Short mmCIF file of C-alpha atoms and ligand atoms in Angstrom, two decimals:
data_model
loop_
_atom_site.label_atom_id
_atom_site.label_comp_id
_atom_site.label_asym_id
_atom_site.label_seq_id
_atom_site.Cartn_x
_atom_site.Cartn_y
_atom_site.Cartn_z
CA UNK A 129 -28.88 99.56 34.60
CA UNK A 130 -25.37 98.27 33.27
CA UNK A 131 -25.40 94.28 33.68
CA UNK A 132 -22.86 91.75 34.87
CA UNK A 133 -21.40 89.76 31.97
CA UNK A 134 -20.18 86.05 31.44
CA UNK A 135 -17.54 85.82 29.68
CA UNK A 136 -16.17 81.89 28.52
CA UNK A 137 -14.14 82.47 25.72
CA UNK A 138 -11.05 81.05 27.83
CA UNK A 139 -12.98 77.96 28.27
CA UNK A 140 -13.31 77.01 24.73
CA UNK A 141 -9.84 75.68 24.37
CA UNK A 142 -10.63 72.83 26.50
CA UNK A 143 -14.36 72.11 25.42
CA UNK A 144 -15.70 73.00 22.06
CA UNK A 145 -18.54 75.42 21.74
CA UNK A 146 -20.01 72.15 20.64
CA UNK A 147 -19.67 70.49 23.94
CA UNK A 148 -21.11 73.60 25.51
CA UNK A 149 -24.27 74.07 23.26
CA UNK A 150 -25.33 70.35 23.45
CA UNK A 151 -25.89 71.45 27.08
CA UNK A 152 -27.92 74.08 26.57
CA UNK A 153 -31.19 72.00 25.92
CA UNK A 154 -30.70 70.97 29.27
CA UNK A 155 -30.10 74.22 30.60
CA UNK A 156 -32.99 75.31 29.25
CA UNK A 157 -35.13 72.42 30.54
CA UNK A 158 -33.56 73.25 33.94
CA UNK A 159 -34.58 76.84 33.76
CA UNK A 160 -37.97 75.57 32.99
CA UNK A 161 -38.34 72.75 35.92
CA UNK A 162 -37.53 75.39 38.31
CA UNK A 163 -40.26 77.55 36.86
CA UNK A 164 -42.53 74.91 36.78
CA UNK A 165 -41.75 74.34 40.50
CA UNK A 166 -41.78 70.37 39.65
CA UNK A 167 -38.41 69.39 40.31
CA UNK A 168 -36.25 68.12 43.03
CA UNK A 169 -36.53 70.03 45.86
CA UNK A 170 -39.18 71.91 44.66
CA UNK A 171 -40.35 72.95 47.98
CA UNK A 172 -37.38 75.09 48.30
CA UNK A 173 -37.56 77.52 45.36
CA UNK A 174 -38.50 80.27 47.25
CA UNK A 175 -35.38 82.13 46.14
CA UNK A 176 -36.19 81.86 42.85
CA UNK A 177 -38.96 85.11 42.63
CA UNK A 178 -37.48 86.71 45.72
CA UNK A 179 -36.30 89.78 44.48
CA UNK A 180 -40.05 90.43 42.78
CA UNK A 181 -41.52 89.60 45.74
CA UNK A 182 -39.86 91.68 48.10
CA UNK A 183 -42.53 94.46 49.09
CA UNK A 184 -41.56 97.94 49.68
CA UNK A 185 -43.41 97.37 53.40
CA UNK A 186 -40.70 94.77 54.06
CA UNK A 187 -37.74 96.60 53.34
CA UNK A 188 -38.95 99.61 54.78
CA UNK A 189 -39.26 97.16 58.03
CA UNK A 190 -36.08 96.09 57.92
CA UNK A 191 -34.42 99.56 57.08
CA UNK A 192 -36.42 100.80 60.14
CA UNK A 193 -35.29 98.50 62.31
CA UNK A 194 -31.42 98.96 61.12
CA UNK A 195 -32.06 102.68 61.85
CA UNK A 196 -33.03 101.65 65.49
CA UNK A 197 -30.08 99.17 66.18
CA UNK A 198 -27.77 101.69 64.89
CA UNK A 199 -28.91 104.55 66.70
CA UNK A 200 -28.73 102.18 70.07
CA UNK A 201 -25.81 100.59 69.76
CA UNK A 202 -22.28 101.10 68.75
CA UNK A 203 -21.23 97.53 67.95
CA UNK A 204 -24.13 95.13 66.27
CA UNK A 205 -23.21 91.33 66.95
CA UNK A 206 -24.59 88.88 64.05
CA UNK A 207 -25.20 85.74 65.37
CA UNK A 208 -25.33 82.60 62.76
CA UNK A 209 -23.53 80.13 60.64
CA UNK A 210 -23.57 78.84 56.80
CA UNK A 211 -26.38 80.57 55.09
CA UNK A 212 -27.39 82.14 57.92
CA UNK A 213 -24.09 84.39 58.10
CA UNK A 214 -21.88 84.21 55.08
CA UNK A 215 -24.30 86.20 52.74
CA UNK A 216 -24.39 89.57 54.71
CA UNK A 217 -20.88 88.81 55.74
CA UNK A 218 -19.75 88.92 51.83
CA UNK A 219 -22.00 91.72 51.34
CA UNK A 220 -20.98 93.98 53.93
CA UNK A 221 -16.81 93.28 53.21
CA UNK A 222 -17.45 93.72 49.87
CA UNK A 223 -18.89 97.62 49.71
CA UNK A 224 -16.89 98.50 53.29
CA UNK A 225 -14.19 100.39 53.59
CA UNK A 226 -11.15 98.16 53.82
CA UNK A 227 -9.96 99.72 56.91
CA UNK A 228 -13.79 100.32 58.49
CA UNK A 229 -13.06 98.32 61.48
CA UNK A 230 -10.35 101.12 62.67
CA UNK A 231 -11.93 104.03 61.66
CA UNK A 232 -14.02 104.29 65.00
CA UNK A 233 -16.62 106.14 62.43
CA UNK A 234 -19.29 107.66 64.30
CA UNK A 235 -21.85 106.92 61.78
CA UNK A 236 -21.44 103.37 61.17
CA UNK A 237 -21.95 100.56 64.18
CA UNK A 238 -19.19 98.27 63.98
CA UNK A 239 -20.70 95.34 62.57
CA UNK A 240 -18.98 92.13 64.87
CA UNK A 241 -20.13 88.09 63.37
CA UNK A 242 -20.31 85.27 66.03
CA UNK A 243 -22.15 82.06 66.21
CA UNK A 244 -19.97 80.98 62.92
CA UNK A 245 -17.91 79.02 65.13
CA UNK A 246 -16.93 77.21 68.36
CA UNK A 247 -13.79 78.63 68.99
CA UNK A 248 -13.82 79.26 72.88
CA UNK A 249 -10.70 82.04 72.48
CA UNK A 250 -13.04 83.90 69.66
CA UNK A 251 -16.13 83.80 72.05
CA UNK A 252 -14.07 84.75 75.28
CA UNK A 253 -11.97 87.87 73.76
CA UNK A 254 -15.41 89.05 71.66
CA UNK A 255 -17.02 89.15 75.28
CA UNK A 256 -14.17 90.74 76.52
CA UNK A 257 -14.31 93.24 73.67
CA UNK A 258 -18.13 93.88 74.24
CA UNK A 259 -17.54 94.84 78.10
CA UNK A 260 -18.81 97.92 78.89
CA UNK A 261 -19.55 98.84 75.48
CA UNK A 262 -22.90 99.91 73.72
CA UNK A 263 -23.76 96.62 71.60
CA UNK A 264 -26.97 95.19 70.21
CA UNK A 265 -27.50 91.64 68.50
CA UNK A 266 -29.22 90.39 65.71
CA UNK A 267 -29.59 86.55 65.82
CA UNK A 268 -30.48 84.46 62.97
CA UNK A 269 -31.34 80.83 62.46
CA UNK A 270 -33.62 79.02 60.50
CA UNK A 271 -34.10 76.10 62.69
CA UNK A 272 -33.72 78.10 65.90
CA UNK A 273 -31.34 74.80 67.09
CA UNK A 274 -28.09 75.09 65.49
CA UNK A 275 -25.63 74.78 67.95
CA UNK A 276 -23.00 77.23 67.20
CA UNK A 277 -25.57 80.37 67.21
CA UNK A 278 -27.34 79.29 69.98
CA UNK A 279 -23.95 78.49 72.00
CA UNK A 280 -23.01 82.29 71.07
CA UNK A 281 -26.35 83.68 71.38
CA UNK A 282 -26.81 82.40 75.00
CA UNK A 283 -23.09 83.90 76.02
CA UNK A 284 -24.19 87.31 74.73
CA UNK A 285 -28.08 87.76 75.39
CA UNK A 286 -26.77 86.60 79.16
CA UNK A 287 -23.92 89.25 78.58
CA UNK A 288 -26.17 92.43 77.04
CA UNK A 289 -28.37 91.48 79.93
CA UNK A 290 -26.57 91.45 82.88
CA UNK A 291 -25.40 94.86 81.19
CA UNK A 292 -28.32 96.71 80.51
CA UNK A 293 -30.93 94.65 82.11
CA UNK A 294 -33.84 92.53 80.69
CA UNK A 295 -36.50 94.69 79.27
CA UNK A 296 -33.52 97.21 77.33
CA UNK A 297 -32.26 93.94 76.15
CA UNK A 298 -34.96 92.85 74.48
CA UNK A 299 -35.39 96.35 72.60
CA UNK A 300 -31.74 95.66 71.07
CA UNK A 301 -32.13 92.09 70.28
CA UNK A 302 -33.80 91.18 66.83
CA UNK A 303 -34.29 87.68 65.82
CA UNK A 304 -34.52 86.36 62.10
CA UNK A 305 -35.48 82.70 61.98
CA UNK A 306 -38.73 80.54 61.23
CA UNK A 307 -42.17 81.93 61.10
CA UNK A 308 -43.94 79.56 63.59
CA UNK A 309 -41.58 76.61 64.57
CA UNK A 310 -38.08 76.39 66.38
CA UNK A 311 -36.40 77.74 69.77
CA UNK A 312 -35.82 80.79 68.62
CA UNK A 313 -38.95 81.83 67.26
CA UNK A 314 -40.60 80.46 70.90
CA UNK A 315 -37.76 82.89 72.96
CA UNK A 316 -38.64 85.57 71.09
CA UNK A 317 -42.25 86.00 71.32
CA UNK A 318 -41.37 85.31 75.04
CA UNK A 319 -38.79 87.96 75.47
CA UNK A 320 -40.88 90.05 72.82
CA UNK A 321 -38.15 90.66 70.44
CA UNK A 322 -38.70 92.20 66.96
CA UNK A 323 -38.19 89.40 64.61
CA UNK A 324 -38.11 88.99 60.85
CA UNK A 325 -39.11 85.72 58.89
CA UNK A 326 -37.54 83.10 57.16
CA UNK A 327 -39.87 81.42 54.65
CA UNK A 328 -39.93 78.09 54.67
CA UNK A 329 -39.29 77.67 50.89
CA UNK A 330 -35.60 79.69 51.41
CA UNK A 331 -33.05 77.28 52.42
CA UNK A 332 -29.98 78.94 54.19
CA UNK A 333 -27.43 79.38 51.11
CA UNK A 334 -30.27 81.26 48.94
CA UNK A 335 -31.35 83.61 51.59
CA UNK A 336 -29.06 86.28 51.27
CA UNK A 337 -31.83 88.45 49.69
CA UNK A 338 -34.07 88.19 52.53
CA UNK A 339 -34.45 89.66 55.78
CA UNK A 340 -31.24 86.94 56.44
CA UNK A 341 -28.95 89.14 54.59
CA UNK A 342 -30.38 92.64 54.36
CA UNK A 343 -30.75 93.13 57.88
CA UNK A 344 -26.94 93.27 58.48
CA UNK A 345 -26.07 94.70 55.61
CA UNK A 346 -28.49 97.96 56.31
CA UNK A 347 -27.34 97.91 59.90
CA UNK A 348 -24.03 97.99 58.42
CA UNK A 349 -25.56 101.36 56.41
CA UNK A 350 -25.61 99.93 52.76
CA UNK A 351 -28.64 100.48 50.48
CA UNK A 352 -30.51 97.10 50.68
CA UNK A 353 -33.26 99.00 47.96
CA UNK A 354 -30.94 99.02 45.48
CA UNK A 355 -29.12 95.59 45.88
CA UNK A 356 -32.85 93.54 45.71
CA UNK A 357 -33.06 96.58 42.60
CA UNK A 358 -30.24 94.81 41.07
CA UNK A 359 -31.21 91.15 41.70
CA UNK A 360 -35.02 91.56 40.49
CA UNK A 361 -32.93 93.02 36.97
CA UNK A 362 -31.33 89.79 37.16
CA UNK A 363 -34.18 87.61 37.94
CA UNK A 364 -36.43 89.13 34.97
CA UNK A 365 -33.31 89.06 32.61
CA UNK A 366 -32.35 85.87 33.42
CA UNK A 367 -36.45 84.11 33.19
CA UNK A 368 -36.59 83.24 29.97
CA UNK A 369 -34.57 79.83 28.01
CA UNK A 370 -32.04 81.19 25.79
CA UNK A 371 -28.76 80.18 24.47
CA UNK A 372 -28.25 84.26 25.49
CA UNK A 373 -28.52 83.50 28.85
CA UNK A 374 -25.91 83.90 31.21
CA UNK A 375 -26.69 81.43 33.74
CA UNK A 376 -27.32 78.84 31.90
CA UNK A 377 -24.27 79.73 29.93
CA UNK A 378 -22.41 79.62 32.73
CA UNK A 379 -24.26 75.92 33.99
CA UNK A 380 -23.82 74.57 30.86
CA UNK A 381 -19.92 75.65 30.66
CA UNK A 382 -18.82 74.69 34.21
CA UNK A 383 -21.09 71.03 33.61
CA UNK A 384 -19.09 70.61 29.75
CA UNK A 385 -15.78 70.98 32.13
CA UNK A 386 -16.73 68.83 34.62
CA UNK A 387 -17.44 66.21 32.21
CA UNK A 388 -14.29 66.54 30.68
CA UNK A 389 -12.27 65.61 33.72
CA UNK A 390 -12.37 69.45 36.07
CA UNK A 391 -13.40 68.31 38.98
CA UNK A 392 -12.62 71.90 41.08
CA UNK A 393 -13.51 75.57 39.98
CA UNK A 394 -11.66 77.88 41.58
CA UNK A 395 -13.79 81.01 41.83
CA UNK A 396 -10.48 83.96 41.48
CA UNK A 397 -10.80 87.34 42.83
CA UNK A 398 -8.16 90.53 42.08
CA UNK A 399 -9.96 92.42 45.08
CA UNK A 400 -9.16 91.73 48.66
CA UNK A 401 -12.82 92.77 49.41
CA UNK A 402 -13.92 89.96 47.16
CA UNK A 403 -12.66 87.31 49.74
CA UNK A 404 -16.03 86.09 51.55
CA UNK A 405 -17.74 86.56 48.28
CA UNK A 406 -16.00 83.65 47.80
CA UNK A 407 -16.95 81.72 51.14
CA UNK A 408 -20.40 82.39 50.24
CA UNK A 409 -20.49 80.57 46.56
CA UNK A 410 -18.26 77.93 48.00
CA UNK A 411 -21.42 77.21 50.58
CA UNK A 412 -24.09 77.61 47.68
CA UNK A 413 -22.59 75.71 44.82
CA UNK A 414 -20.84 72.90 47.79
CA UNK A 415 -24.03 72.29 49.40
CA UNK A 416 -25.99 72.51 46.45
CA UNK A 417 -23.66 70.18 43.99
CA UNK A 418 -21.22 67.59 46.43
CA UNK A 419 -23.77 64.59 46.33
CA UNK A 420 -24.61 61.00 45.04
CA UNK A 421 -20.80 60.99 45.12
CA UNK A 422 -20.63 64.15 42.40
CA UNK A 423 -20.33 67.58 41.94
CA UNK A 424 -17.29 70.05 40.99
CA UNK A 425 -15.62 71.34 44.10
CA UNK A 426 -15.71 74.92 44.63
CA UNK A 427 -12.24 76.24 45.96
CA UNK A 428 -11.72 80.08 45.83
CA UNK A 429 -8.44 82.47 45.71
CA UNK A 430 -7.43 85.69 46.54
CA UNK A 431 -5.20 86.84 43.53
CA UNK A 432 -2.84 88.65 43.10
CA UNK A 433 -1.83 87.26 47.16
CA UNK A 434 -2.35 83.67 46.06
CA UNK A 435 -0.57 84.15 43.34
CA UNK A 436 2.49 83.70 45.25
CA UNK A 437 0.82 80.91 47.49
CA UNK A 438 -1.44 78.94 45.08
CA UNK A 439 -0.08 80.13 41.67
CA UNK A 440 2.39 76.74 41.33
CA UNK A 441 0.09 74.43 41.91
CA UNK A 442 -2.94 76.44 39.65
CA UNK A 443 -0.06 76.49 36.60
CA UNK A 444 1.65 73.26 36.97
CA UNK A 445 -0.50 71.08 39.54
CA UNK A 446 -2.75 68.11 38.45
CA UNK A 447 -5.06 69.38 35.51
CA UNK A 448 -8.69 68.76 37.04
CA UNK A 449 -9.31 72.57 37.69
CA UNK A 450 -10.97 75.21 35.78
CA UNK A 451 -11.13 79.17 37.63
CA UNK A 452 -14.14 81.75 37.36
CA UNK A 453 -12.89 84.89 37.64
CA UNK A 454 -14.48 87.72 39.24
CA UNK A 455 -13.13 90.74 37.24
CA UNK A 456 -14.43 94.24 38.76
CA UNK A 457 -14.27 96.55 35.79
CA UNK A 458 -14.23 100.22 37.71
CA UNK A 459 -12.75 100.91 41.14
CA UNK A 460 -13.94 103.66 43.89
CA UNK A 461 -10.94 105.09 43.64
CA UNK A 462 -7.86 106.06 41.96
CA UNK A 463 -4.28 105.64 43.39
CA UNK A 464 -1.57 106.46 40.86
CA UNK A 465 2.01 105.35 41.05
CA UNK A 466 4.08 108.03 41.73
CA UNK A 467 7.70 108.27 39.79
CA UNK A 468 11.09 108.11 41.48
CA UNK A 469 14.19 109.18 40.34
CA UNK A 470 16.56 106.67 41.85
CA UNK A 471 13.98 104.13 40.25
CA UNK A 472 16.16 101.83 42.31
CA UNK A 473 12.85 99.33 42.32
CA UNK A 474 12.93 99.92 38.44
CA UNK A 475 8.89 100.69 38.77
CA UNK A 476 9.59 104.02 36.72
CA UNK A 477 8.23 101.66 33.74
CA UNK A 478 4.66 101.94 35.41
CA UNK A 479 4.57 105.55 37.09
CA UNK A 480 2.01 107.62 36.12
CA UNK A 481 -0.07 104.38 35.61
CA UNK A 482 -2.81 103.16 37.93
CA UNK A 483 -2.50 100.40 40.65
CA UNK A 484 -5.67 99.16 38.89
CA UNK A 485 -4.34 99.00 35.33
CA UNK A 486 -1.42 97.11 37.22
CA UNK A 487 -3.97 94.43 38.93
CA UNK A 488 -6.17 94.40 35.46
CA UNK A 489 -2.74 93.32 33.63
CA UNK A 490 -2.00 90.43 36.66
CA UNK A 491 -5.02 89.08 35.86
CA UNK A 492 -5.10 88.93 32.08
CA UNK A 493 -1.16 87.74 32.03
CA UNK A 494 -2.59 85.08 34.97
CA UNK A 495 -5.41 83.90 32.94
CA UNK A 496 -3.27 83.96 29.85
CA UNK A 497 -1.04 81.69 31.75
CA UNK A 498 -3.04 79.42 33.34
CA UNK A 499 -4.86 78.64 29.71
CA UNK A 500 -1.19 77.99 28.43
CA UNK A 501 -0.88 75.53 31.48
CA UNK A 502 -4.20 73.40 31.01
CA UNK A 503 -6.59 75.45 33.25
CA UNK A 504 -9.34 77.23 31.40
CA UNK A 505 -11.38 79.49 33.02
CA UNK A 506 -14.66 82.03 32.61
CA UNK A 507 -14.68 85.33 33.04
CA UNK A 508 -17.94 87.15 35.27
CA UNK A 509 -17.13 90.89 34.34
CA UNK A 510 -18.88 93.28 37.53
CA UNK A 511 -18.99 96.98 36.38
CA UNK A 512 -18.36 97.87 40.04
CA UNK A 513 -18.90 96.88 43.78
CA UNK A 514 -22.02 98.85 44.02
CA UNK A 515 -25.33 97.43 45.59
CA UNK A 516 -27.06 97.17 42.16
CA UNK A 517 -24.56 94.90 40.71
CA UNK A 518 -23.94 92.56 43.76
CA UNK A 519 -27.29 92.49 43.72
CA UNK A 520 -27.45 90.62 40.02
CA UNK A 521 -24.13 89.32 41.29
CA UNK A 522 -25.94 87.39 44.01
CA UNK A 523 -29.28 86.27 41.53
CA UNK A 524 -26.64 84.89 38.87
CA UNK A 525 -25.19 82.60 40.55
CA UNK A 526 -28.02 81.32 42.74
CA UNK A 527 -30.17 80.82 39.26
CA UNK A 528 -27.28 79.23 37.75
CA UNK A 529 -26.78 77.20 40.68
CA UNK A 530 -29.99 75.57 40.41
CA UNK A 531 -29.90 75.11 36.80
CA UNK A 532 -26.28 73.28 37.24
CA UNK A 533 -27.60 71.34 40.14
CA UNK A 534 -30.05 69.76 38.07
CA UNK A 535 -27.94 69.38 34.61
CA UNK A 536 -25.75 67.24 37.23
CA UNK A 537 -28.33 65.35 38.10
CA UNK A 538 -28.80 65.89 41.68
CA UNK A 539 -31.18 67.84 43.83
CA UNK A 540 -29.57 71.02 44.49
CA UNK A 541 -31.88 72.40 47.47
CA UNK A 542 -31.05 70.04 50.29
CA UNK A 543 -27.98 68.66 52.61
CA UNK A 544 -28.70 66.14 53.80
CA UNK A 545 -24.56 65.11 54.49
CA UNK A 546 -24.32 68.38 57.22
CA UNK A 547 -25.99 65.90 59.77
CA UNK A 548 -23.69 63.34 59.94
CA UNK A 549 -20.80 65.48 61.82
CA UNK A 550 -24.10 67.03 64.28
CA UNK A 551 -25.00 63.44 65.03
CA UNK A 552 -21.35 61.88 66.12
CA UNK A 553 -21.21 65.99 67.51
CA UNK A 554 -24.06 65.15 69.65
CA UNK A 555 -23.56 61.59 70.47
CA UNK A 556 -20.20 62.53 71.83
CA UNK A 557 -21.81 65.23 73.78
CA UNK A 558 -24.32 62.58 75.12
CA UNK A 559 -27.32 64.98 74.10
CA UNK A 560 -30.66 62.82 75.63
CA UNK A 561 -32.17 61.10 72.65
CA UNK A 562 -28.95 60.38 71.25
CA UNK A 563 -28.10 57.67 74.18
CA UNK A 564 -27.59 54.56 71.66
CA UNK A 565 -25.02 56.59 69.18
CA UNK A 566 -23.23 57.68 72.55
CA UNK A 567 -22.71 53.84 72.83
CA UNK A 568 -21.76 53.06 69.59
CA UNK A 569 -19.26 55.95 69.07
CA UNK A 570 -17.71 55.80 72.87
CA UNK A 571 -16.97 52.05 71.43
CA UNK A 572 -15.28 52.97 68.78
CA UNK A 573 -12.89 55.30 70.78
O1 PA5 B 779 -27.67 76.32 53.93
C1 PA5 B 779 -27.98 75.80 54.98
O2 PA5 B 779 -29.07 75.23 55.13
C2 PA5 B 779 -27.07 75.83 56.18
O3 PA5 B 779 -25.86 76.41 55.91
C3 PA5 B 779 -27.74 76.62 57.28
O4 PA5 B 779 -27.99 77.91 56.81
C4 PA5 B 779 -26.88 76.69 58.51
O5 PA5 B 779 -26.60 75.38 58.95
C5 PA5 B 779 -27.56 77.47 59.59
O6 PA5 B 779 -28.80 76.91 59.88
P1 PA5 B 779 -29.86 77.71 60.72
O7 PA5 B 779 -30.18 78.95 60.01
O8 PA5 B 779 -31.03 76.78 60.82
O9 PA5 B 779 -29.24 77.97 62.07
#
């Protein structure tokens, strides 16, 4: 199999190889804490051996159940927010069709994410959209309380049921979430829903690679065999301490930066279907890194489009940013530009070329340019967006996550700052058991 590479060569103008090597012991010590399963957080490292874990009988599960939802339903709802949600939602828009969503394909469910918000337009016109129609839902949440999901799971279970009645319901209804405790695990052994487990040692932003992620994505009719294919390659490339290896390369690079004044890394993309791949490493590396009043903050763009939105500040802005770009070497296609003999747009210079070689030489001349203009940047080369190779995409950056969480200093596996917006959330709300924050926050209205 062809691997991902990490390139940092455009890094090295602002640290010295020096800086970054001096890192490396620590890399490597990281690499070996997480092993040893005797660091912070170390209760949450199930994410780490995932991919040689997962059993054949699982996916097989899960691929069984995908072929059931699809075959029921036309539309599939996912229901969940943060880790529970952005992982398949990257996935899936990043081996889709661009234009799926108006193809009306026969063979493909349209694959519909709620519970990722509170917007009361987005939940009234989805319910709108689902009337009459053929739909199924696949709700996931770790603690079986988040708000959001379970505000948008109790619209649409109420919905699919007043449709189709109770007991067809609960044949199109799978639930992902904890193995004994929570809400939703107590609903669905009521209501006798398939459901799928979330170990307790996979927090939400590492669980793409579990039944989390790869039941929407094979719903969605990708091959979930080959992605955890490509992210056990990863995890057994990536075990051993080595100056050789990529994620601690890329730890040690993004830590050397940080330390010499880049507080933000912009993670760049030159594919449109790239875009939640970014939401999804802003969640892991955010959650994992912003603590103890620390960690680089990870902003993402959508190049060449932000190029003509972002570009000024990125060249000429304040200099505390570094980028990480996401270069896709091969496309699925080819689209060539055609020539024209009025060449009144003057384009006859590139007919006969590529749109690709076009986009490949917007993003060298970009990162050329932004290294001219004080922002470095690293370069994660993907042969294509394939299953395989999201797959190691996916493993990369969660290892090197961990192993930059702890060069920083900081435990990388918990959050404990998303509670304070549920508490004033609740308090506001006047949820029983929050009665005295009601009174403090109503006072300070
Ligand atoms: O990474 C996390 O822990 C969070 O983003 C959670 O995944 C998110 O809040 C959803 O939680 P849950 O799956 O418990 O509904």
């Amino acid at each position: 199999m062809n691997l991902i590479q990490v390139n940092i060569q455009n890094a090295l103008g602002t640290v010295s190889e020096a800086d970054v090597k001096a890192l490396l012991p620590k890399a490597d010590a990281a690499l070996e804490t997480l092993y040893r399963a005797d660091g912070a957080g170390n209760d949450f490292l199930g994410w780490l051996d995932l991919p040689s874990r997962s059993n054949e009988i699982l996916l097989d599960d899960i691929q069984a159940t995908a072929v059931s939802l699809r075959e029921k339903c036309d539309i599939v709802v996912t229901i969940g927010i943060g880790g529970s949600y952005l992982g398949a939602k990257a996935v899936i828009e990043a081996l889709s069709d661009s234009f799926a969503a108006y193809r009306h394909d026969d063979n493909n469910p349209e694959i519909l994410f709620a519970g990722q918000n509170i917007g009361e337009d987005y939940l009234y016109e989805l319910q709108d959209y689902l009337k009459g129609k053929n739909f199924g839902i696949i709700v996931i949440s770790k603690s079986g309380t988040t708000t959001e999901p379970a505000i948008a799971f109790r619209l649409l279970k109420d919905q699919l049921e007043k449709a189709i009645g109770k007991d067809e319901a609960s044949k199109r209804i799978v639930a992902v979430t904890d193995e004994h405790r929570g809400a939703l695990r107590q609903l669905a052994t009521e209501e006798g829903y398939k459901t799928f487990v979330i170990e307790d040692s996979v927090g939400g932003r590492f669980s793409v690679l579990s039944p989390v992620g790869l039941l929407p994505i094979a719903v969605a009719g990708f091959d979930i065999k080959a992605l955890m294919s490509g992210a056990k390659f990863m995890e057994l490339t990536l075990k051993t301490p080595s100056a050789d290896n990529m994620a601690e390369v890329y730890a040690a690079t993004r830590n050397a930066l940080y330390n010499a004044g880049k507080k933000i890394e912009i993670l760049v993309n030159y594919n449109p279907k790239l875009h939640y791949f970014g939401e999804w490493w802003k969640q892991l590396y955010g959650e994992s890194e912003g603590k103890e009043g620390k960690g680089i903050y990870p902003a993402a763009v959508d190049n060449s489009t932000d190029l003509h939105s972002m570009g000024q500040w990125i060249q000429e802005g304040e200099r505390i940013i570094y980028e990480t770009v996401l270069s896709v070497a091969e496309q699925q296609h080819s689209v060539v530009i055609p020539n024209d003999a009025a060449n009144l747009d003057g384009l006859n210079y590139i007919s006969g070329k590529r749109v690709d070689e076009v986009n490949k030489m917007a993003e060298l001349g970009t990162r050329i340019a932004h290294v001219d203009g004080g922002v470095p940047n690293m370069q994660v080369i993907i042969p294509a967006l394939k299953e395989e190779y999201l797959g190691q995409l996916i493993y990369f950056f969660e290892l090197a996550c961990g192993i930059s969480g702890y060069i920083l200093g900081i435990n990388p596996f918990n959050q404990p700052g998303v509670e304070a917006y549920k508490r004033n959330m609740f308090a506001l709300l006047a949820k029983p058991g929050y009665e005295k924050e009601t009174e403090a926050i109503r006072a300070r209205l």
